[in-house]
Coordinates of N, CA and C in Angstrom, one line a residue:
X1 N -2.3 -15.1 3.6 CA -1.3 -13.5 4.2 C -1.4 -12.6 3.5
X2 N -1.6 -13.2 2.0 CA -0.9 -12.0 1.1 C -3.1 -11.3 0.6
X3 N -3.4 -11.3 0.9 CA -4.4 -11.1 1.0 C -5.3 -10.4 2.2
X4 N -4.7 -10.4 3.9 CA -4.9 -9.9 4.9 C -3.8 -8.5 4.8
X5 N -2.4 -8.4 3.8 CA -1.4 -7.4 3.3 C -1.8 -6.7 2.1
X6 N -2.4 -7.1 0.8 CA -3.3 -5.8 0.3 C -5.4 -5.2 1.2
X7 N -5.4 -5.7 2.1 CA -6.0 -5.1 3.0 C -5.5 -3.8 3.9
X8 N -4.3 -4.1 4.9 CA -3.4 -3.1 5.2 C -3.6 -1.8 4.3
X9 N -3.1 -2.9 3.0 CA -2.2 -1.4 2.3 C -3.0 -0.3 1.0
X10 N -4.0 -0.8 1.1 CA -5.9 -0.4 1.2 C -6.0 0.2 1.9
X11 N -6.0 0.1 3.3 CA -6.4 0.8 5.0 C -5.3 1.8 4.9
X12 N -3.9 1.9 4.3 CA -3.2 3.0 4.4 C -3.5 3.6 3.6
X13 N -4.1 3.4 2.5 CA -3.3 4.3 1.3 C -5.1 5.0 1.6
X14 N -6.2 4.2 1.6 CA -8.1 4.9 1.6 C -8.2 5.9 2.8
X15 N -7.8 4.9 3.6 CA -8.6 4.9 5.1 C -7.7 5.7 5.4
X16 N -6.7 6.2 6.1 CA -5.9 6.5 6.7 C -6.1 8.6 6.2
X17 N -5.6 9.1 7.6 CA -4.9 10.8 6.0 C -4.2 11.0 5.8
X18 N -3.3 10.2 5.6 CA -1.8 10.0 5.4 C -2.0 10.4 3.6
X19 N -1.0 10.9 3.2 CA -0.7 11.9 1.6 C -0.5 10.8 1.3
X20 N -0.4 10.7 -0.1 CA -0.1 10.2 -1.1 C 1.4 9.1 -0.7
X21 N 2.0 10.5 -1.0 CA 3.6 9.3 -0.5 C 4.1 9.6 0.7
X22 N 3.1 9.2 1.6 CA 3.4 9.1 3.1 C 2.9 7.6 3.4
X23 N 1.6 7.3 2.6 CA 0.8 5.6 2.6 C 1.9 5.5 1.9
X24 N 2.6 4.9 0.8 CA 2.8 4.6 0.0 C 4.2 4.3 0.8
X25 N 5.0 5.1 1.2 CA 6.4 5.4 2.2 C 5.8 3.8 3.4
X26 N 5.0 4.4 3.6 CA 4.9 3.4 5.0 C 4.1 1.7 4.4
X27 N 3.2 1.5 3.2 CA 3.6 0.0 2.9 C 4.6 -0.3 2.9
X28 N 6.2 -0.1 2.5 CA 7.0 -0.5 1.4 C 7.8 -0.7 2.9
X29 N 7.7 0.3 3.9 CA 8.3 0.2 5.1 C 7.8 -0.8 6.1
X30 N 6.1 -2.1 6.0 CA 5.4 -2.7 7.3 C 4.6 -3.6 6.2
X31 N 5.5 -3.8 5.5 CA 4.4 -4.6 4.8 C 5.1 -5.9 3.7
X32 N 5.1 -6.8 3.9 CA 5.6 -8.0 2.7 C 4.8 -8.0 1.5
X33 N 6.3 -6.9 0.5 CA 6.6 -6.7 -0.5 C 5.5 -7.6 -2.2
X34 N 4.7 -8.1 -1.5 CA 4.4 -9.2 -2.6 C 3.9 -8.8 -4.0
X35 N 4.6 -10.0 -5.2 CA 3.6 -8.7 -6.6 C 2.2 -8.4 -6.4
X36 N 1.8 -8.5 -5.2 CA 0.4 -7.6 -5.8 C 0.1 -6.2 -5.0
X37 N 1.2 -7.1 -4.1 CA 1.3 -5.2 -2.4 C 2.2 -3.9 -3.3
X38 N 2.9 -4.9 -5.0 CA 3.8 -4.9 -5.4 C 3.3 -3.8 -6.9
X39 N 2.1 -3.9 -7.2 CA 1.6 -3.8 -8.5 C 0.6 -2.6 -7.8
X40 N 0.1 -3.0 -6.7 CA -0.3 -1.6 -5.9 C -0.6 -0.7 -6.2
X41 N 1.3 -1.0 -5.1 CA 2.3 0.8 -5.4 C 2.1 1.7 -5.9
X42 N 3.0 1.0 -7.9 CA 2.6 1.3 -8.8 C 1.3 1.7 -9.5
X43 N 0.1 1.0 -9.7 CA -0.8 1.6 -10.4 C -1.2 3.7 -8.9
X44 N -0.8 2.9 -8.1 CA -1.5 4.0 -7.5 C -0.3 5.7 -8.0
X45 N 0.5 4.7 -7.2 CA 2.4 5.8 -8.3 C 1.3 6.4 -9.8
X46 N 0.8 6.0 -9.8 CA 0.4 6.6 -12.0 C -0.2 6.7 -11.8
X47 N -1.1 7.4 -10.4 CA -2.3 7.8 -10.9 C -2.8 9.9 -10.8

Protein backbone atom coordinates (compact mmCIF):
# COMPACT_ATOMS: atom_id res chain seq x y z
CA UNK A 1 0.00 0.00 0.00
CA UNK A 2 2.85 2.40 0.82
CA UNK A 3 4.51 1.72 -2.51
CA UNK A 4 1.28 2.42 -4.40
CA UNK A 5 0.90 5.75 -2.61
CA UNK A 6 4.51 6.67 -3.42
CA UNK A 7 3.85 5.91 -7.09
CA UNK A 8 0.72 8.06 -7.04
CA UNK A 9 2.60 10.92 -5.35
CA UNK A 10 5.36 10.68 -7.96
CA UNK A 11 2.79 10.93 -10.74
CA UNK A 12 1.21 14.00 -9.15
CA UNK A 13 4.59 15.72 -8.87
CA UNK A 14 6.36 14.70 -12.06
CA UNK A 15 3.79 13.39 -14.55
CA UNK A 16 0.92 15.82 -14.13
CA UNK A 17 0.67 19.33 -15.47
CA UNK A 18 0.24 20.70 -11.96
CA UNK A 19 2.48 23.29 -10.40
CA UNK A 20 4.63 21.97 -7.56
CA UNK A 21 2.44 23.69 -4.95
CA UNK A 22 -0.74 22.27 -6.51
CA UNK A 23 0.72 18.77 -6.72
CA UNK A 24 1.72 18.84 -3.05
CA UNK A 25 -1.74 20.06 -2.03
CA UNK A 26 -3.33 17.25 -4.04
CA UNK A 27 -1.05 14.69 -2.40
CA UNK A 28 -1.99 15.97 1.05
CA UNK A 29 -5.70 15.79 0.23
CA UNK A 30 -5.91 12.53 -1.70
CA UNK A 31 -3.20 10.23 -0.36
CA UNK A 32 -2.65 8.53 2.96
CA UNK A 33 0.23 10.40 4.58
CA UNK A 34 2.59 7.57 5.38
CA UNK A 35 5.97 8.72 6.77
CA UNK A 36 7.50 8.00 3.36
CA UNK A 37 4.99 10.32 1.67
CA UNK A 38 5.66 13.05 4.22
CA UNK A 39 9.39 12.66 3.57
CA UNK A 40 8.79 13.03 -0.17
CA UNK A 41 6.67 16.15 0.41
CA UNK A 42 9.38 17.76 2.54
CA UNK A 43 12.04 16.85 -0.01
CA UNK A 44 10.10 18.44 -2.87
CA UNK A 45 9.23 21.53 -0.83
CA UNK A 46 12.89 22.12 -0.01
CA UNK A 47 14.27 21.50 -3.48
